[in-house]
GROMACS .gro file of C-alpha atoms in nm:
model
  460
    1MET     CA    1  -5.977   1.086  -8.426
    2ALA     CA    2  -6.290   1.203  -8.252
    3ASP     CA    3  -6.359   1.576  -8.252
    4ALA     CA    4  -6.232   1.699  -7.915
    5THR     CA    5  -6.427   2.026  -7.914
    6VAL     CA    6  -6.747   2.131  -7.747
    7LYS     CA    7  -7.045   2.278  -7.926
    8ASN     CA    8  -6.904   2.630  -7.915
    9ASN     CA    9  -6.567   2.511  -8.046
   10ARG     CA   10  -6.403   2.542  -7.704
   11THR     CA   11  -6.129   2.285  -7.640
   12PRO     CA   12  -6.229   2.054  -7.353
   13HIS     CA   13  -6.040   2.140  -7.035
   14ILE     CA   14  -5.934   1.859  -6.800
   15LEU     CA   15  -5.775   1.886  -6.455
   16ALA     CA   16  -5.532   1.603  -6.376
   17ILE     CA   17  -5.503   1.563  -5.997
   18PRO     CA   18  -5.248   1.301  -5.883
   19TYR     CA   19  -5.175   1.198  -5.526
   20PRO     CA   20  -4.863   1.398  -5.429
   21ALA     CA   21  -4.601   1.124  -5.461
   22GLN     CA   22  -4.357   1.055  -5.745
   23GLY     CA   23  -4.499   0.714  -5.830
   24HIS     CA   24  -4.851   0.858  -5.861
   25ILE     CA   25  -4.767   1.181  -6.043
   26SER     CA   26  -4.561   1.020  -6.321
   27PRO     CA   27  -4.824   0.788  -6.477
   28LEU     CA   28  -5.108   1.042  -6.460
   29LEU     CA   29  -4.881   1.308  -6.610
   30GLN     CA   30  -4.795   1.069  -6.890
   31PHE     CA   31  -5.162   0.994  -6.958
   32SER     CA   32  -5.221   1.369  -6.966
   33LYS     CA   33  -4.966   1.403  -7.246
   34ARG     CA   34  -5.163   1.151  -7.449
   35LEU     CA   35  -5.486   1.347  -7.392
   36GLN     CA   36  -5.313   1.668  -7.493
   37LYS     CA   37  -5.185   1.503  -7.809
   38LYS     CA   38  -5.546   1.415  -7.890
   39GLY     CA   39  -5.653   1.780  -7.867
   40ALA     CA   40  -5.756   1.835  -7.505
   41LYS     CA   41  -5.633   2.108  -7.275
   42VAL     CA   42  -5.492   1.956  -6.957
   43SER     CA   43  -5.391   2.140  -6.640
   44LEU     CA   44  -5.187   1.962  -6.376
   45VAL     CA   45  -5.296   2.015  -6.015
   46THR     CA   46  -5.048   1.944  -5.738
   47THR     CA   47  -4.969   2.068  -5.390
   48LYS     CA   48  -4.785   2.393  -5.333
   49PHE     CA   49  -4.498   2.205  -5.172
   50ILE     CA   50  -4.453   1.965  -5.466
   51ALA     CA   51  -4.474   2.251  -5.716
   52ARG     CA   52  -4.205   2.444  -5.530
   53THR     CA   53  -3.959   2.162  -5.465
   54SER     CA   54  -3.977   1.937  -5.774
   55HIS     CA   55  -3.726   1.935  -6.055
   56SER     CA   56  -3.798   1.944  -6.426
   57ILE     CA   57  -4.171   2.020  -6.411
   58SER     CA   58  -4.309   1.987  -6.764
   59SER     CA   59  -4.387   2.320  -6.926
   60SER     CA   60  -4.642   2.147  -7.149
   61PHE     CA   61  -4.920   2.190  -6.894
   62PRO     CA   62  -5.051   2.485  -6.694
   63LEU     CA   63  -4.962   2.412  -6.330
   64LEU     CA   64  -5.230   2.481  -6.069
   65THR     CA   65  -5.173   2.436  -5.698
   66ILE     CA   66  -5.378   2.332  -5.399
   67SER     CA   67  -5.285   2.319  -5.034
   68ASP     CA   68  -5.225   2.006  -4.829
   69GLY     CA   69  -5.202   2.210  -4.509
   70HIS     CA   70  -4.824   2.161  -4.510
   71ASP     CA   71  -4.716   2.402  -4.782
   72ASP     CA   72  -4.365   2.448  -4.645
   73GLY     CA   73  -4.271   2.089  -4.568
   74GLY     CA   74  -4.513   1.844  -4.730
   75ILE     CA   75  -4.578   1.504  -4.574
   76ASP     CA   76  -4.244   1.502  -4.389
   77SER     CA   77  -4.357   1.798  -4.178
   78ALA     CA   78  -4.678   1.629  -4.063
   79GLU     CA   79  -4.708   1.467  -3.720
   80SER     CA   80  -4.811   1.139  -3.875
   81ILE     CA   81  -4.928   0.985  -4.201
   82GLN     CA   82  -5.284   0.995  -4.071
   83SER     CA   83  -5.265   1.364  -3.984
   84TYR     CA   84  -5.120   1.440  -4.329
   85LEU     CA   85  -5.394   1.251  -4.513
   86ASP     CA   86  -5.661   1.423  -4.302
   87SER     CA   87  -5.501   1.761  -4.374
   88LEU     CA   88  -5.472   1.685  -4.746
   89ARG     CA   89  -5.841   1.596  -4.758
   90ARG     CA   90  -5.951   1.906  -4.567
   91PHE     CA   91  -5.726   2.173  -4.720
   92GLY     CA   92  -5.717   2.004  -5.058
   93SER     CA   93  -6.095   2.005  -5.083
   94GLU     CA   94  -6.116   2.372  -4.989
   95SER     CA   95  -5.843   2.490  -5.227
   96LEU     CA   96  -5.961   2.269  -5.516
   97ARG     CA   97  -6.307   2.416  -5.476
   98GLU     CA   98  -6.152   2.762  -5.508
   99VAL     CA   99  -5.962   2.660  -5.823
  100LEU     CA  100  -6.274   2.521  -5.988
  101GLN     CA  101  -6.474   2.828  -5.890
  102GLN     CA  102  -6.219   3.061  -6.047
  103LEU     CA  103  -6.202   2.855  -6.365
  104SER     CA  104  -6.581   2.831  -6.396
  105SER     CA  105  -6.600   3.201  -6.482
  106SER     CA  106  -6.289   3.200  -6.704
  107ALA     CA  107  -6.255   3.152  -7.079
  108SER     CA  108  -6.158   2.789  -7.013
  109PRO     CA  109  -6.392   2.632  -6.756
  110VAL     CA  110  -6.328   2.272  -6.658
  111ASN     CA  111  -6.512   1.988  -6.831
  112CYS     CA  112  -6.372   1.700  -6.629
  113VAL     CA  113  -6.135   1.606  -6.348
  114ILE     CA  114  -5.913   1.297  -6.361
  115TYR     CA  115  -5.809   1.220  -6.007
  116ASP     CA  116  -5.595   0.959  -5.836
  117GLY     CA  117  -5.791   0.681  -5.668
  118PHE     CA  118  -5.625   0.772  -5.335
  119LEU     CA  119  -5.801   1.112  -5.354
  120SER     CA  120  -6.162   0.991  -5.349
  121TRP     CA  121  -6.271   1.322  -5.194
  122VAL     CA  122  -6.207   1.495  -5.530
  123LEU     CA  123  -6.521   1.331  -5.666
  124ASN     CA  124  -6.734   1.504  -5.403
  125VAL     CA  125  -6.589   1.844  -5.491
  126ALA     CA  126  -6.637   1.784  -5.864
  127ASN     CA  127  -7.003   1.696  -5.804
  128GLU     CA  128  -7.062   2.048  -5.676
  129PHE     CA  129  -6.966   2.185  -6.018
  130GLU     CA  130  -7.150   1.924  -6.228
  131ILE     CA  131  -6.841   1.832  -6.428
  132GLY     CA  132  -6.715   1.493  -6.550
  133LYS     CA  133  -6.536   1.267  -6.303
  134ALA     CA  134  -6.272   1.013  -6.401
  135VAL     CA  135  -6.072   0.813  -6.147
  136PHE     CA  136  -5.720   0.699  -6.239
  137PHE     CA  137  -5.563   0.399  -6.067
  138THR     CA  138  -5.186   0.365  -6.043
  139GLN     CA  139  -5.176   0.009  -5.908
  140SER     CA  140  -5.253  -0.312  -6.090
  141CYS     CA  141  -5.604  -0.445  -6.142
  142ALA     CA  142  -5.501  -0.758  -5.953
  143VAL     CA  143  -5.419  -0.554  -5.644
  144ALA     CA  144  -5.741  -0.357  -5.681
  145ASP     CA  145  -5.936  -0.682  -5.697
  146ILE     CA  146  -5.787  -0.785  -5.363
  147TYR     CA  147  -5.855  -0.451  -5.194
  148TYR     CA  148  -6.212  -0.443  -5.328
  149HIS     CA  149  -6.289  -0.786  -5.185
  150VAL     CA  150  -6.140  -0.675  -4.852
  151TYR     CA  151  -6.354  -0.360  -4.866
  152LYS     CA  152  -6.667  -0.570  -4.925
  153GLY     CA  153  -6.578  -0.804  -4.638
  154LEU     CA  154  -6.532  -1.101  -4.874
  155VAL     CA  155  -6.181  -1.181  -4.751
  156GLU     CA  156  -6.133  -1.313  -4.401
  157LEU     CA  157  -5.903  -1.099  -4.189
  158PRO     CA  158  -5.654  -1.174  -4.048
  159LEU     CA  159  -5.575  -1.396  -4.343
  160PRO     CA  160  -5.604  -1.771  -4.273
  161ASP     CA  161  -5.289  -1.979  -4.319
  162LYS     CA  162  -5.388  -2.131  -4.652
  163GLU     CA  163  -5.421  -2.044  -5.021
  164ILE     CA  164  -5.704  -1.798  -5.084
  165GLU     CA  165  -5.907  -1.773  -5.402
  166ILE     CA  166  -6.043  -1.443  -5.535
  167PRO     CA  167  -6.228  -1.423  -5.868
  168GLY     CA  168  -5.996  -1.333  -6.156
  169LEU     CA  169  -5.676  -1.416  -5.967
  170PRO     CA  170  -5.460  -1.725  -5.924
  171PRO     CA  171  -5.475  -1.881  -5.576
  172LEU     CA  172  -5.267  -1.661  -5.344
  173LYS     CA  173  -5.072  -1.754  -5.033
  174PRO     CA  174  -5.100  -1.497  -4.752
  175PRO     CA  175  -4.748  -1.350  -4.811
  176GLU     CA  176  -4.849  -1.287  -5.175
  177PHE     CA  177  -5.117  -1.040  -5.065
  178PRO     CA  178  -5.034  -0.669  -5.034
  179SER     CA  179  -4.850  -0.608  -4.709
  180PHE     CA  180  -5.130  -0.392  -4.566
  181ILE     CA  181  -5.351  -0.702  -4.579
  182TYR     CA  182  -5.102  -0.977  -4.494
  183GLN     CA  183  -4.939  -0.773  -4.217
  184LEU     CA  184  -5.265  -0.634  -4.089
  185GLY     CA  185  -5.224  -0.324  -3.873
  186THR     CA  186  -4.914  -0.188  -4.044
  187TYR     CA  187  -4.966   0.166  -4.176
  188PRO     CA  188  -5.335   0.185  -4.080
  189ALA     CA  189  -5.373   0.530  -4.241
  190TYR     CA  190  -5.273   0.397  -4.583
  191TYR     CA  191  -5.489   0.088  -4.532
  192ASP     CA  192  -5.789   0.312  -4.474
  193VAL     CA  193  -5.721   0.522  -4.786
  194ILE     CA  194  -5.655   0.225  -5.012
  195VAL     CA  195  -5.941   0.003  -4.902
  196ASN     CA  196  -6.200   0.278  -4.877
  197GLN     CA  197  -6.116   0.432  -5.215
  198TYR     CA  198  -6.384   0.200  -5.353
  199ALA     CA  199  -6.662   0.357  -5.146
  200ASN     CA  200  -6.762   0.605  -5.418
  201ILE     CA  201  -6.594   0.458  -5.728
  202HIS     CA  202  -6.936   0.368  -5.873
  203LYS     CA  203  -7.016   0.740  -5.893
  204ALA     CA  204  -6.728   0.810  -6.131
  205ASP     CA  205  -6.814   0.853  -6.500
  206TRP     CA  206  -6.494   0.679  -6.611
  207ILE     CA  207  -6.252   0.443  -6.439
  208PHE     CA  208  -5.906   0.449  -6.597
  209TRP     CA  209  -5.636   0.196  -6.517
  210ASN     CA  210  -5.263   0.215  -6.577
  211THR     CA  211  -5.241  -0.131  -6.729
  212PHE     CA  212  -5.318  -0.297  -7.061
  213TYR     CA  213  -5.583  -0.554  -7.137
  214GLU     CA  214  -5.370  -0.852  -7.237
  215LEU     CA  215  -5.156  -0.820  -6.924
  216GLU     CA  216  -5.451  -0.858  -6.684
  217ARG     CA  217  -5.725  -1.000  -6.902
  218GLU     CA  218  -5.887  -1.236  -6.651
  219VAL     CA  219  -5.906  -0.993  -6.361
  220LEU     CA  220  -6.021  -0.712  -6.589
  221GLU     CA  221  -6.314  -0.919  -6.710
  222CYS     CA  222  -6.414  -0.984  -6.349
  223LEU     CA  223  -6.386  -0.618  -6.250
  224LYS     CA  224  -6.582  -0.502  -6.554
  225ARG     CA  225  -6.879  -0.696  -6.424
  226ILE     CA  226  -6.859  -0.484  -6.109
  227TRP     CA  227  -6.763  -0.153  -6.273
  228PRO     CA  228  -6.861  -0.138  -6.643
  229ALA     CA  229  -6.690   0.203  -6.671
  230ILE     CA  230  -6.339   0.050  -6.651
  231ARG     CA  231  -6.104   0.134  -6.936
  232THR     CA  232  -5.733   0.044  -6.965
  233VAL     CA  233  -5.508   0.334  -7.069
  234GLY     CA  234  -5.163   0.201  -6.989
  235PRO     CA  235  -4.883   0.139  -6.976
  236SER     CA  236  -4.834   0.507  -6.895
  237ILE     CA  237  -4.467   0.549  -6.979
  238PRO     CA  238  -4.305   0.808  -7.209
  239SER     CA  239  -4.390   0.758  -7.573
  240ALA     CA  240  -4.029   0.726  -7.690
  241PHE     CA  241  -4.013   0.385  -7.520
  242LEU     CA  242  -4.339   0.260  -7.673
  243ASP     CA  243  -4.477   0.402  -7.996
  244GLY     CA  244  -4.288   0.727  -8.050
  245ARG     CA  245  -4.606   0.916  -8.138
  246ILE     CA  246  -4.528   1.207  -7.902
  247GLU     CA  247  -4.219   1.388  -8.022
  248ASP     CA  248  -3.917   1.404  -7.785
  249ASP     CA  249  -4.115   1.233  -7.506
  250ARG     CA  250  -3.835   1.058  -7.316
  251ASP     CA  251  -3.921   1.136  -6.952
  252TYR     CA  252  -4.227   1.185  -6.738
  253GLY     CA  253  -4.177   1.560  -6.701
  254LEU     CA  254  -4.161   1.592  -6.322
  255SER     CA  255  -3.908   1.453  -6.077
  256PHE     CA  256  -3.848   1.481  -5.703
  257PHE     CA  257  -3.481   1.417  -5.773
  258ASN     CA  258  -3.213   1.611  -5.954
  259PRO     CA  259  -3.252   1.482  -6.311
  260ASN     CA  260  -2.881   1.446  -6.387
  261GLY     CA  261  -2.833   1.082  -6.478
  262ASP     CA  262  -2.574   1.100  -6.755
  263ALA     CA  263  -2.305   0.924  -6.550
  264SER     CA  264  -2.502   0.597  -6.553
  265LEU     CA  265  -2.558   0.600  -6.927
  266LYS     CA  266  -2.197   0.688  -7.007
  267TRP     CA  267  -2.081   0.402  -6.786
  268LEU     CA  268  -2.322   0.160  -6.955
  269ASP     CA  269  -2.199   0.259  -7.301
  270GLY     CA  270  -1.877   0.076  -7.231
  271ARG     CA  271  -2.038  -0.256  -7.130
  272ARG     CA  272  -2.122  -0.563  -7.334
  273LYS     CA  273  -2.480  -0.635  -7.441
  274GLY     CA  274  -2.681  -0.803  -7.165
  275SER     CA  275  -2.389  -0.807  -6.921
  276VAL     CA  276  -2.507  -0.565  -6.648
  277VAL     CA  277  -2.732  -0.627  -6.349
  278PHE     CA  278  -2.938  -0.315  -6.271
  279VAL     CA  279  -3.045  -0.283  -5.907
  280SER     CA  280  -3.298  -0.032  -5.778
  281PHE     CA  281  -3.535  -0.058  -5.483
  282GLY     CA  282  -3.749   0.244  -5.570
  283SER     CA  283  -3.783   0.608  -5.477
  284LEU     CA  284  -3.979   0.580  -5.151
  285GLY     CA  285  -3.938   0.273  -4.930
  286ALA     CA  286  -3.651   0.250  -4.682
  287VAL     CA  287  -3.407  -0.039  -4.717
  288SER     CA  288  -3.284  -0.193  -4.392
  289VAL     CA  289  -2.916  -0.192  -4.303
  290LYS     CA  290  -2.917  -0.572  -4.314
  291GLN     CA  291  -3.072  -0.577  -4.663
  292MET     CA  292  -2.816  -0.325  -4.787
  293GLU     CA  293  -2.539  -0.541  -4.645
  294GLU     CA  294  -2.672  -0.861  -4.805
  295THR     CA  295  -2.725  -0.691  -5.142
  296ALA     CA  296  -2.377  -0.543  -5.133
  297ASN     CA  297  -2.219  -0.879  -5.053
  298CYS     CA  298  -2.416  -1.045  -5.331
  299LEU     CA  299  -2.296  -0.792  -5.587
  300LYS     CA  300  -1.943  -0.817  -5.453
  301ASN     CA  301  -1.940  -1.192  -5.514
  302CYS     CA  302  -2.137  -1.183  -5.838
  303LYS     CA  303  -1.940  -1.231  -6.159
  304CYS     CA  304  -2.164  -0.983  -6.344
  305GLN     CA  305  -2.111  -0.610  -6.368
  306PHE     CA  306  -2.371  -0.402  -6.187
  307LEU     CA  307  -2.533  -0.060  -6.168
  308TRP     CA  308  -2.692   0.005  -5.826
  309VAL     CA  309  -2.912   0.303  -5.741
  310VAL     CA  310  -2.871   0.394  -5.373
  311ARG     CA  311  -3.058   0.707  -5.272
  312THR     CA  312  -2.859   0.971  -5.085
  313SER     CA  313  -3.070   0.908  -4.774
  314GLU     CA  314  -2.968   0.538  -4.785
  315ALA     CA  315  -2.598   0.575  -4.871
  316ALA     CA  316  -2.477   0.556  -4.509
  317LYS     CA  317  -2.609   0.199  -4.493
  318LEU     CA  318  -2.358   0.076  -4.750
  319PRO     CA  319  -2.075  -0.136  -4.608
  320ARG     CA  320  -1.751   0.053  -4.567
  321ASP     CA  321  -1.515   0.023  -4.865
  322PHE     CA  322  -1.781  -0.146  -5.080
  323MET     CA  323  -1.753   0.103  -5.365
  324ALA     CA  324  -1.374   0.100  -5.357
  325GLU     CA  325  -1.367  -0.281  -5.361
  326THR     CA  326  -1.608  -0.310  -5.655
  327LYS     CA  327  -1.513  -0.008  -5.867
  328GLU     CA  328  -1.376  -0.227  -6.147
  329ARG     CA  329  -1.710  -0.407  -6.193
  330GLY     CA  330  -1.980  -0.177  -6.068
  331LEU     CA  331  -2.116   0.174  -6.033
  332VAL     CA  332  -2.326   0.310  -5.745
  333VAL     CA  333  -2.533   0.624  -5.816
  334SER     CA  334  -2.787   0.819  -5.613
  335TRP     CA  335  -3.032   0.855  -5.903
  336CYS     CA  336  -3.055   0.762  -6.269
  337ARG     CA  337  -3.289   0.794  -6.565
  338GLN     CA  338  -3.444   0.455  -6.508
  339LEU     CA  339  -3.619   0.423  -6.843
  340GLU     CA  340  -3.301   0.515  -7.030
  341VAL     CA  341  -3.110   0.260  -6.825
  342LEU     CA  342  -3.363  -0.019  -6.877
  343ALA     CA  343  -3.364   0.054  -7.250
  344HIS     CA  344  -2.984   0.026  -7.273
  345GLU     CA  345  -2.862  -0.287  -7.447
  346ALA     CA  346  -2.605  -0.351  -7.172
  347ILE     CA  347  -2.876  -0.433  -6.915
  348GLY     CA  348  -2.927  -0.805  -6.867
  349CYS     CA  349  -3.168  -0.807  -6.574
  350PHE     CA  350  -3.340  -0.577  -6.328
  351VAL     CA  351  -3.329  -0.643  -5.952
  352THR     CA  352  -3.641  -0.456  -5.847
  353HIS     CA  353  -3.868  -0.383  -5.554
  354CYS     CA  354  -4.161  -0.454  -5.791
  355GLY     CA  355  -4.337  -0.119  -5.766
  356TRP     CA  356  -4.604  -0.103  -6.036
  357ASN     CA  357  -4.434   0.172  -6.238
  358SER     CA  358  -4.102  -0.014  -6.238
  359THR     CA  359  -4.279  -0.340  -6.325
  360LEU     CA  360  -4.453  -0.183  -6.625
  361GLU     CA  361  -4.133  -0.013  -6.740
  362ALA     CA  362  -3.945  -0.343  -6.736
  363ILE     CA  363  -4.227  -0.521  -6.919
  364CYS     CA  364  -4.246  -0.250  -7.187
  365LEU     CA  365  -3.870  -0.268  -7.243
  366GLY     CA  366  -3.848  -0.646  -7.232
  367VAL     CA  367  -3.612  -0.662  -6.932
  368PRO     CA  368  -3.620  -0.980  -6.716
  369MET     CA  369  -3.656  -0.921  -6.344
  370VAL     CA  370  -3.534  -1.051  -6.010
  371ALA     CA  371  -3.813  -0.969  -5.768
  372VAL     CA  372  -3.720  -0.837  -5.423
  373PRO     CA  373  -4.055  -0.697  -5.304
  374GLY     CA  374  -4.081  -0.483  -4.995
  375TRP     CA  375  -4.423  -0.358  -4.891
  376THR     CA  376  -4.770  -0.248  -5.009
  377ASP     CA  377  -4.857  -0.391  -5.358
  378GLN     CA  378  -4.505  -0.511  -5.437
  379THR     CA  379  -4.553  -0.865  -5.302
  380THR     CA  380  -4.853  -0.922  -5.530
  381ASN     CA  381  -4.675  -0.772  -5.830
  382ALA     CA  382  -4.387  -1.014  -5.764
  383LYS     CA  383  -4.630  -1.307  -5.776
  384PHE     CA  384  -4.747  -1.203  -6.122
  385ILE     CA  385  -4.393  -1.130  -6.248
  386THR     CA  386  -4.279  -1.480  -6.158
  387ASP     CA  387  -4.583  -1.710  -6.182
  388VAL     CA  388  -4.827  -1.545  -6.424
  389TRP     CA  389  -4.624  -1.347  -6.679
  390LYS     CA  390  -4.310  -1.555  -6.614
  391VAL     CA  391  -4.072  -1.267  -6.684
  392GLY     CA  392  -3.861  -1.307  -6.373
  393VAL     CA  393  -3.779  -1.500  -6.057
  394LYS     CA  394  -3.835  -1.411  -5.695
  395ALA     CA  395  -3.545  -1.403  -5.450
  396PRO     CA  396  -3.699  -1.545  -5.130
  397ALA     CA  397  -3.665  -1.359  -4.803
  398ASP     CA  398  -3.578  -1.514  -4.468
  399SER     CA  399  -3.803  -1.510  -4.161
  400GLY     CA  400  -3.694  -1.153  -4.089
  401GLY     CA  401  -3.793  -1.030  -4.434
  402VAL     CA  402  -3.435  -0.999  -4.561
  403VAL     CA  403  -3.325  -1.145  -4.893
  404GLY     CA  404  -2.988  -1.304  -4.820
  405ARG     CA  405  -2.683  -1.275  -5.043
  406GLU     CA  406  -2.701  -1.640  -5.156
  407ALA     CA  407  -3.072  -1.620  -5.245
  408LEU     CA  408  -3.023  -1.297  -5.439
  409LEU     CA  409  -2.717  -1.431  -5.618
  410GLN     CA  410  -2.905  -1.745  -5.718
  411GLY     CA  411  -3.188  -1.533  -5.861
  412ILE     CA  412  -2.947  -1.320  -6.063
  413GLU     CA  413  -2.763  -1.625  -6.197
  414GLU     CA  414  -3.092  -1.790  -6.300
  415VAL     CA  415  -3.210  -1.484  -6.494
  416MET     CA  416  -2.870  -1.411  -6.649
  417GLY     CA  417  -2.805  -1.776  -6.731
  418GLU     CA  418  -2.904  -1.975  -7.037
  419GLU     CA  419  -3.142  -2.246  -6.913
  420LYS     CA  420  -3.416  -2.068  -6.718
  421GLY     CA  421  -3.295  -1.725  -6.824
  422GLY     CA  422  -3.351  -1.804  -7.191
  423GLU     CA  423  -3.718  -1.885  -7.133
  424ILE     CA  424  -3.766  -1.574  -6.919
  425ARG     CA  425  -3.605  -1.353  -7.185
  426GLU     CA  426  -3.835  -1.500  -7.452
  427ASN     CA  427  -4.140  -1.425  -7.238
  428ALA     CA  428  -4.014  -1.071  -7.178
  429VAL     CA  429  -3.993  -1.012  -7.554
  430VAL     CA  430  -4.350  -1.136  -7.603
  431TRP     CA  431  -4.490  -0.906  -7.334
  432LYS     CA  432  -4.295  -0.610  -7.472
  433ALA     CA  433  -4.467  -0.661  -7.807
  434SER     CA  434  -4.805  -0.692  -7.636
  435ALA     CA  435  -4.757  -0.361  -7.453
  436LEU     CA  436  -4.670  -0.183  -7.776
  437LYS     CA  437  -4.974  -0.325  -7.953
  438ALA     CA  438  -5.209  -0.130  -7.722
  439PHE     CA  439  -5.065   0.196  -7.860
  440GLU     CA  440  -5.051   0.112  -8.227
  441ALA     CA  441  -5.243   0.356  -8.445
  442GLY     CA  442  -5.611   0.275  -8.416
  443GLY     CA  443  -5.544   0.039  -8.124
  444SER     CA  444  -5.734   0.004  -7.798
  445PHE     CA  445  -5.586   0.319  -7.643
  446ASP     CA  446  -5.702   0.540  -7.929
  447GLY     CA  447  -6.055   0.403  -7.904
  448VAL     CA  448  -6.079   0.467  -7.530
  449VAL     CA  449  -5.942   0.822  -7.546
  450ASP     CA  450  -6.147   0.922  -7.850
  451GLU     CA  451  -6.463   0.801  -7.679
  452PHE     CA  452  -6.374   0.982  -7.357
  453LEU     CA  453  -6.299   1.316  -7.521
  454ALA     CA  454  -6.610   1.300  -7.740
  455LYS     CA  455  -6.831   1.239  -7.436
  456ILE     CA  456  -6.689   1.511  -7.214
  457SER     CA  457  -6.710   1.753  -7.507
  458SER     CA  458  -7.078   1.684  -7.568
  459ARG     CA  459  -7.210   1.624  -7.216
  460PHE     CA  460  -7.034   1.877  -6.996
   0.00000   0.00000   0.00000
């Protein structure tokens, strides 16, 4: 391992600054654990609201806070998404500057910041202190390739009604693009953040991606010609589910939800191997009443047992008497330890919204998927799950964007069955092995991190 100390034997100090959302905090926090294991000191920077309201914040890292201008209520207390993002940029910049100033005269000044790509303004603050700058991306390289070409004006908008070719990607139909591009004008504030995050990416010293080389080889080679500083450091999931090199590392270390998920695991312990359909549509996006109804009716008519995560805020959308009618075959919970569930031998397939974290978790654990994408990058992830990696099938939506009970049932039966399901399961096993290979001792991850720590120790 490279020597992770500076010339005066001071341990390099890194600030990890994720965008304040569960799906962004978890992978950067996990990468931070890997850096810490290699000898670096890492401090986690999050908003005052997140720090105050989250459960199970890891004690492994010093926790530093900045303001988003909504310290008492977070994004839900803002007038709009746009006003929140503007406030986060303004107040976040000011309070991060104060944090860096205080640390600059301490016994442990900062050598480098690793910041979420959504927070491109962090780079400008870091420049004032002449410290290292590393950007961390929590979406796939394929999605980034699309957004970059949109940013450069190389993709016609609105999208033409035909297959579109982008270097490094398979031909994509318009509905296979991220929703912010295909459904142009939806969530304009997020569109602006996501597309314009590439405006200053070339000024970063390192560009880290939560993916692994074999998974996105073609697109990575294309992006490296644009940004030579790209390095893959994923999949960023707890070590216990990959290589086991970090002791007792079974969860990410921070959750917005009460981390009591034992009921799911106890229920699974009594089920046959590969017999359970696990259904979860993520921690953020809302599920329509119609989609809840169609999913419920699918599971009601499905011969398989099921475990369905329905957030408390969504529970009222469940059909009346559904849980009573299905209690012999299924369990509905408001939250579960998703990694533990996916790793359980009883799970036969994963009905997923195709968020990038969930996609990587399923790949790392070799679980076949039924893709039910909703918004943002999920539609593109679904394309790769089904047509590129071939580890799942997509349940098609109707003209209103709802996946009907018959379409969902057909997808589950295909994945759980022998003919197509057997091939999908074989592919899932191959990709699981490929993910693990990146973290084998002396593998690609070690090389990237050793190089990174050596450079920030000597240069900054």
